[in-house]
Short mmCIF file of C-alpha atoms and ligand atoms in Angstrom, two decimals:
data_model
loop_
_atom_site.label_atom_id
_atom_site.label_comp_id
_atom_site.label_asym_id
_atom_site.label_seq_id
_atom_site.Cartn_x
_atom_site.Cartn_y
_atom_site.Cartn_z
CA UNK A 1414 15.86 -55.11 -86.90
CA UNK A 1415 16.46 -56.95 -90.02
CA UNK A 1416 14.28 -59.79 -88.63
CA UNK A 1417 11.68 -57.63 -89.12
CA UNK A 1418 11.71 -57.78 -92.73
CA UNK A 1419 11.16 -60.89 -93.75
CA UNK A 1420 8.37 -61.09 -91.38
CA UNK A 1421 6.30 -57.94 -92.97
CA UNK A 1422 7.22 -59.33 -96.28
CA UNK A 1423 5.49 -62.58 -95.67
CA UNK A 1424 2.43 -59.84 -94.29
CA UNK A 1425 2.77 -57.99 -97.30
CA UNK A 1426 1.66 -61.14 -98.99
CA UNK A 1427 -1.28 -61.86 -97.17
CA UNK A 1428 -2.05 -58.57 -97.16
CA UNK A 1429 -2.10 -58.07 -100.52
CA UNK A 1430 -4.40 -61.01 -100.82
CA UNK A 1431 -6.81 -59.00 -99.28
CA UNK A 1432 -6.28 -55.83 -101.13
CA UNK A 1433 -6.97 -58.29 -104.27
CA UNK A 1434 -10.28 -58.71 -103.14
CA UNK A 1435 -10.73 -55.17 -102.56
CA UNK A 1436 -9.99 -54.24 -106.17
CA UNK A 1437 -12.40 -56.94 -107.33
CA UNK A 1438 -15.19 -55.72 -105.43
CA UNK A 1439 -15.08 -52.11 -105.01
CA UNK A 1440 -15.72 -51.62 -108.14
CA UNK A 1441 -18.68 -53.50 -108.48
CA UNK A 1442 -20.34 -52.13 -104.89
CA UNK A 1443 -19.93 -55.39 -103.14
CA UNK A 1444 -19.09 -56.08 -99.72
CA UNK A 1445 -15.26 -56.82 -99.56
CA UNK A 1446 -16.26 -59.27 -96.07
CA UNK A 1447 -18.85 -61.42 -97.56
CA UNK A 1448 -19.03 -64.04 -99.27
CA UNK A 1449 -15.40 -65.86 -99.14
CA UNK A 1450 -13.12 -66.11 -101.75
CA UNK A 1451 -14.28 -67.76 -104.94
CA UNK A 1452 -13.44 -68.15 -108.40
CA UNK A 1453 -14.88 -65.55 -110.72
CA UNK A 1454 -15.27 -68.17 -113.08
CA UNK A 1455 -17.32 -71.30 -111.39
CA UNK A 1456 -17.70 -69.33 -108.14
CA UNK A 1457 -16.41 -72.25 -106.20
CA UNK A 1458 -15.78 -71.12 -102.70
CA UNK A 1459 -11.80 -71.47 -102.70
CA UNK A 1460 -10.04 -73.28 -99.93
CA UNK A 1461 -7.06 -72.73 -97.79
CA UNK A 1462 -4.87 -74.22 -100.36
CA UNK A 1463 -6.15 -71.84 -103.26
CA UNK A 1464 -5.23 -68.89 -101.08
CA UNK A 1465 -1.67 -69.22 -100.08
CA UNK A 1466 0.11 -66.10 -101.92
CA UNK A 1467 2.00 -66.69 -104.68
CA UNK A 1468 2.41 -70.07 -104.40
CA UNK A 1469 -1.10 -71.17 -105.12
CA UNK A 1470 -0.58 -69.38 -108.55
CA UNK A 1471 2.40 -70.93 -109.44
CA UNK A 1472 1.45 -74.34 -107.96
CA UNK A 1473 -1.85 -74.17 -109.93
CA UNK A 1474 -0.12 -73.09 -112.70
CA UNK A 1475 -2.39 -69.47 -113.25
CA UNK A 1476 -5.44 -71.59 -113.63
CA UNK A 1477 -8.72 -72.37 -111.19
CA UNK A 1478 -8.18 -75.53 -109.79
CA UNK A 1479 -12.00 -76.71 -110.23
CA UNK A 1480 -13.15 -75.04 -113.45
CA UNK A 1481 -8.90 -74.42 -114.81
CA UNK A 1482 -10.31 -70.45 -115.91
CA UNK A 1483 -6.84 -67.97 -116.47
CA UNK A 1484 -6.43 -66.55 -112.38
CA UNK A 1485 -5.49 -62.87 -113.76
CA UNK A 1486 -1.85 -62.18 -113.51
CA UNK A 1487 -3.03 -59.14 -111.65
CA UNK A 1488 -3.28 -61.21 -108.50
CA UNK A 1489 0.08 -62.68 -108.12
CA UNK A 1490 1.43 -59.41 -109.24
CA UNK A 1491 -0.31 -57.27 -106.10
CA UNK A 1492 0.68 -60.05 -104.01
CA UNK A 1493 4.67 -59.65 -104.55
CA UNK A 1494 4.31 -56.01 -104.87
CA UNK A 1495 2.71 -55.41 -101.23
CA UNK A 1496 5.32 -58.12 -99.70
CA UNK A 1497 8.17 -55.89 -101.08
CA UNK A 1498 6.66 -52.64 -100.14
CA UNK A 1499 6.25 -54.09 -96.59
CA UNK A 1500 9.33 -55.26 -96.28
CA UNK A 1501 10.61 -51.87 -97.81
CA UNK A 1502 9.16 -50.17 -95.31
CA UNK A 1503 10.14 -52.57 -92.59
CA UNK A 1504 13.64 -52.11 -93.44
CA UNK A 1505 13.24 -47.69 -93.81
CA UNK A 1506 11.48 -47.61 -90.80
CA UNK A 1507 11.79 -50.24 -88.06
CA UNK A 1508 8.76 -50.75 -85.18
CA UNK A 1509 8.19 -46.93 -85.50
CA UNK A 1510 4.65 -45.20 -85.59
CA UNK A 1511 6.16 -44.55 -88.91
CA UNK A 1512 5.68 -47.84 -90.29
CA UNK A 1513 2.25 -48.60 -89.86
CA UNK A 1514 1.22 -45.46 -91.01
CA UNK A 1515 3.12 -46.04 -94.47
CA UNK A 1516 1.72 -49.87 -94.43
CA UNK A 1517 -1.84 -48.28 -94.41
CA UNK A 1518 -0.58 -45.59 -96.93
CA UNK A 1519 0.81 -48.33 -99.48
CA UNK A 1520 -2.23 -50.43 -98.60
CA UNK A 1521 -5.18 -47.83 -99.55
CA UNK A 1522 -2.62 -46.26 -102.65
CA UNK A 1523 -1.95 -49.53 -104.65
CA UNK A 1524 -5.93 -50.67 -104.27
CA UNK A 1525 -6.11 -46.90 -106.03
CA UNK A 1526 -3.60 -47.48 -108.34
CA UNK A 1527 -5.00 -50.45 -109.67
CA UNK A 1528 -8.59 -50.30 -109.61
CA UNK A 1529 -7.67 -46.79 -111.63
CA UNK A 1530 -5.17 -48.98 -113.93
CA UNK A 1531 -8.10 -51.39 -114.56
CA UNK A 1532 -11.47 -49.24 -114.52
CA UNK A 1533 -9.79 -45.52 -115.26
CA UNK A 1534 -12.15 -44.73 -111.79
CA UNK A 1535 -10.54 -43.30 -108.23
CA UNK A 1536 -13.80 -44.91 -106.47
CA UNK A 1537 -15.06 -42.29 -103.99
CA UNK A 1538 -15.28 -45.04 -101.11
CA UNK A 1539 -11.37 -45.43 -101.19
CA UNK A 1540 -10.39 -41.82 -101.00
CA UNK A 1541 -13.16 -40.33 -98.24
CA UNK A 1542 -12.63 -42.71 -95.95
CA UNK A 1543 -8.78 -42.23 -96.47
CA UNK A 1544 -9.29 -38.65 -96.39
CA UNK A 1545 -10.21 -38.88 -92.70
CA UNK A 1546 -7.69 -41.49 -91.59
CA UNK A 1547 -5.25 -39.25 -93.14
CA UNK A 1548 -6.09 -36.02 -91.19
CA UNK A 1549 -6.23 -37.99 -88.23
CA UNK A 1550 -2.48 -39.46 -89.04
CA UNK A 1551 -1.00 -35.93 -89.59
CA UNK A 1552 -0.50 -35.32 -85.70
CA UNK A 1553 1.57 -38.48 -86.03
CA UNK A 1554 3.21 -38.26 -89.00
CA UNK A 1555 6.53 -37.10 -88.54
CA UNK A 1556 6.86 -35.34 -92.01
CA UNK A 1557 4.48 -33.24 -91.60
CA UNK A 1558 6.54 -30.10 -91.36
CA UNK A 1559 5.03 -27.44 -88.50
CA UNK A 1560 3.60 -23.95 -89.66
CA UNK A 1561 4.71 -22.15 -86.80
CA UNK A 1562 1.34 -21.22 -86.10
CA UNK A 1563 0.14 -20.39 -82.86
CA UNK A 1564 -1.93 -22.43 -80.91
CA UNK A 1565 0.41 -25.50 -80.10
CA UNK A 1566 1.96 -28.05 -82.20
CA UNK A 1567 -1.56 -30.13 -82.09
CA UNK A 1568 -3.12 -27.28 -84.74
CA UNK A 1569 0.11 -27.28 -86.10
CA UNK A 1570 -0.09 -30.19 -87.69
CA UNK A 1571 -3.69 -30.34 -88.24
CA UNK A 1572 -2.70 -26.98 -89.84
CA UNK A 1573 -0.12 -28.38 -91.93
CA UNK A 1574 -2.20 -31.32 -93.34
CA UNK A 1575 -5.41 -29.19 -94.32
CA UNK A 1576 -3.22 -26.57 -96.67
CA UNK A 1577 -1.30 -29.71 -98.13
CA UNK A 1578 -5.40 -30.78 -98.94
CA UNK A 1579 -6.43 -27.60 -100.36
CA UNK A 1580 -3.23 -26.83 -101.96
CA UNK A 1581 -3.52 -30.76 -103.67
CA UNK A 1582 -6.94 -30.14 -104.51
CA UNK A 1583 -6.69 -27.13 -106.24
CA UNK A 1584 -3.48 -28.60 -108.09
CA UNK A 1585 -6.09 -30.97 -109.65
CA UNK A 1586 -9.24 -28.52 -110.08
CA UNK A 1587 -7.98 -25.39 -111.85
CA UNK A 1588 -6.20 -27.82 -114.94
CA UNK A 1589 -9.57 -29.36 -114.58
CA UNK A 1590 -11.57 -26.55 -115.05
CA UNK A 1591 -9.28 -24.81 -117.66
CA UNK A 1592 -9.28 -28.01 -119.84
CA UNK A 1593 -13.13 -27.81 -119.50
CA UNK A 1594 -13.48 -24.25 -120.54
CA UNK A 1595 -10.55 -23.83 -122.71
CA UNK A 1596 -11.23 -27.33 -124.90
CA UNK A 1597 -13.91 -28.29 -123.77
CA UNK A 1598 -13.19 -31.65 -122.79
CA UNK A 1599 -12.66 -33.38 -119.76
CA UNK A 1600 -8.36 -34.25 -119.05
CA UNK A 1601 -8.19 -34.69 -115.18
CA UNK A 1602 -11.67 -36.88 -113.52
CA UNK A 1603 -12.95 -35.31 -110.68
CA UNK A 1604 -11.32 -38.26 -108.72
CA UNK A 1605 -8.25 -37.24 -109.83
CA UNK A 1606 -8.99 -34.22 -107.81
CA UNK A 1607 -10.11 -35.93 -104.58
CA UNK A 1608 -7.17 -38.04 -104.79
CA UNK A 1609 -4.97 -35.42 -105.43
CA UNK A 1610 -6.39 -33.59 -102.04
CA UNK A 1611 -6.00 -36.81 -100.30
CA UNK A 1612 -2.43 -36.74 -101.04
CA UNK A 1613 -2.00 -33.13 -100.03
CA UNK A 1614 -3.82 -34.39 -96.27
CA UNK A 1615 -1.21 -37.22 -96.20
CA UNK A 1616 1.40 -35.39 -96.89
CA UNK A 1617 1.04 -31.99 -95.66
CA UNK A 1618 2.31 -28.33 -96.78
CA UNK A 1619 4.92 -28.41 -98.55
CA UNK A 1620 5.65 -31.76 -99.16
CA UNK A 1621 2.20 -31.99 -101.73
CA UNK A 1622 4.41 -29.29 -103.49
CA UNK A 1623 6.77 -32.16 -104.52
CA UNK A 1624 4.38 -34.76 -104.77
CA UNK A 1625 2.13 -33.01 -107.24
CA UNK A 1626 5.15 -31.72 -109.68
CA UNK A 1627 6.59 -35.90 -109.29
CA UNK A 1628 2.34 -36.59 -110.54
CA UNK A 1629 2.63 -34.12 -113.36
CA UNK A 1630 6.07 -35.01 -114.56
CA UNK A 1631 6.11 -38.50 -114.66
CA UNK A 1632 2.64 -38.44 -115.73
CA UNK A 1633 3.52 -35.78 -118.60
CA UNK A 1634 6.72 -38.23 -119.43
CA UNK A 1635 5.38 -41.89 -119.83
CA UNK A 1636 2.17 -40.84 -121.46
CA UNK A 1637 4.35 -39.13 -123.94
CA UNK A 1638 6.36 -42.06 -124.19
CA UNK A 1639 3.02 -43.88 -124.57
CA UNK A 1640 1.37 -42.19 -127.14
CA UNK A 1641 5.15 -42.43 -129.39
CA UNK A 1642 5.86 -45.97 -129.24
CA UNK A 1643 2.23 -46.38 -130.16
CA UNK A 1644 0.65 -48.21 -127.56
CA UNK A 1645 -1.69 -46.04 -126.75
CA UNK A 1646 -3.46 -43.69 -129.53
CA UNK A 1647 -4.54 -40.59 -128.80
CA UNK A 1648 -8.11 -41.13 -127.75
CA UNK A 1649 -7.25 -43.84 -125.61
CA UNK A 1650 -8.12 -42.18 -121.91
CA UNK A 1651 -4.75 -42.58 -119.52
CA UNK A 1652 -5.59 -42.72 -116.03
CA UNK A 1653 -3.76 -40.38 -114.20
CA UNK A 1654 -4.59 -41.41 -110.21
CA UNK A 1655 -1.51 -44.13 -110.73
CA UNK A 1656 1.07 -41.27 -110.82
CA UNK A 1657 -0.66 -39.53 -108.08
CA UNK A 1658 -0.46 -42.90 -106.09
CA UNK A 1659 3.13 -43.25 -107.21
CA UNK A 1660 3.97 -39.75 -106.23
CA UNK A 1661 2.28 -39.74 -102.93
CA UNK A 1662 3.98 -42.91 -101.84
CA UNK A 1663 7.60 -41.36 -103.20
CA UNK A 1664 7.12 -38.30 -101.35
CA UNK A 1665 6.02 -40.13 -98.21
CA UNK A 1666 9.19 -42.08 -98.14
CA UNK A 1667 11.76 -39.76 -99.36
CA UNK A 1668 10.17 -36.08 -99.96
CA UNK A 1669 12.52 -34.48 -97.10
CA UNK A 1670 15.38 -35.98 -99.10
CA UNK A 1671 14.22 -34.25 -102.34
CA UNK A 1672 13.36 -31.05 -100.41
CA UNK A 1673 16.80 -31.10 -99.10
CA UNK A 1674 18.52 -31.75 -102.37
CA UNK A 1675 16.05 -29.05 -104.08
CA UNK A 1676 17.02 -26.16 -101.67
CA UNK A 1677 20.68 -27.26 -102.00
ZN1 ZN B 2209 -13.14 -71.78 -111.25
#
């Protein structure tokens, strides 16, 4: 078992190579396939030596090696962040169905989180997609809690994940549309909203209880925290998806512990 770990660590890496390339292109509408890696700079197609996580950055020192333009700290960063969530989950889960669900999960929430961080956008094309995948997942998810309805455990599940959707996407909407009639501006983005209903299919009824107070709360906290040590002013617009993403991921991994705690 703890073999395991350093071996989705060193995946994590790679895989967070990728996810790199998804944040730089998503945005933008290109094809995350085609063309290869290349600098954004001199667009020289990079080779296998350019690509090696982590360690090209440091060897290179941060800089192209053909036209020495900055390589944004951004990509080293998402690099050692997936290889530690991997391994994370590695270690929590073992080879369970568990684990590759939550390797997808932290895959498709830190592209979120960062393209939001960087753009202040959810981008559509991550969360539909997701949206499905994620229904899909619920009969397999063990955390997904059954309703006791009838009709088997199958639409039991199913069940399960479409309240935790509605119930996340209404979370989102109604602060959305009271901050749009009340003061007439726009708080929450209307990805916000998807996301937030993506997290309530992942997640399922009543765990997207927990996830969206852990959004709100940390979100309420750090802006707060934010706007007083002055590094943000008050017009500056916060993205909120991150928390969501944060929240989601927390819940995935430890909501029945919190549940537990909550209920004594
Ligand atoms: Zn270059």
């Amino acid at each position: 078992m703890v073999s395991l770990v350093p071996f989705f660590a060193l995946l994590g890496l790679f895989v967070g190579s990728f996810l790199n390339v998804c944040i730089d292109r998503l945005p933008r509408g290109q094809s995350i396939a085609y063309p290869p890696s290349h600098c954004a700079g001199c667009h020289h197609k990079l080779g296998f030596f350019d690509l090696i996580p982590l360690v090209s950055f440091l060897w290179l020192k941060g800089r192209c090696r053909y036209c020495k333009a900055a390589i944004p700290v951004r990509i080293p960063i998402v690099e050692a962040v997936t290889g530690l969530l991997f391994a994370l989950l590695a270690w929590k889960y073992g080879l369970r169905v568990e684990l590759g669900i939550t390797l997808i999960y932290a895959s498709l929430l830190l592209v979120i989180f960062v393209i939001d961080l960087e753009t202040t956008y959810v981008m559509s094309v991550t969360v539909f997609p997701s949206m499905i995948a994620a229904f899909a997942f619920s009969l397999f998810w063990p955390g997904i809690r059954p309703l006791d309805l009838p009709g088997g455990p199958v639409i039991d599940k199913l069940a399960s994940s479409l309240m935790g959707g509605v119930i996340g996407f209404a979370g989102m909407w109604l602060p959305y549309v009271i901050a749009r009639m009340v003061y007439h501006r726009e708080g929450m983005g209307k990805g916000d909203i998807q996301l937030s209903a993506l997290v309530g299919l992942m997640t399922g009824f009543p765990f997207v209880i927990i996830a969206w107070f852990l959004a709100v709360i940390s979100g309420a906290i750090i802006s707060s925290a934010l706007l007083l040590f002055k590094i943000k002013k008050r017009t500056d617009p916060i993205p909120f998806g991150p928390f969501i993403a944060v929240a989601a991921m927390v819940t995935l991994l430890w909501g029945q512990n919190i549940l537990t705690w909550y209920l004594g």
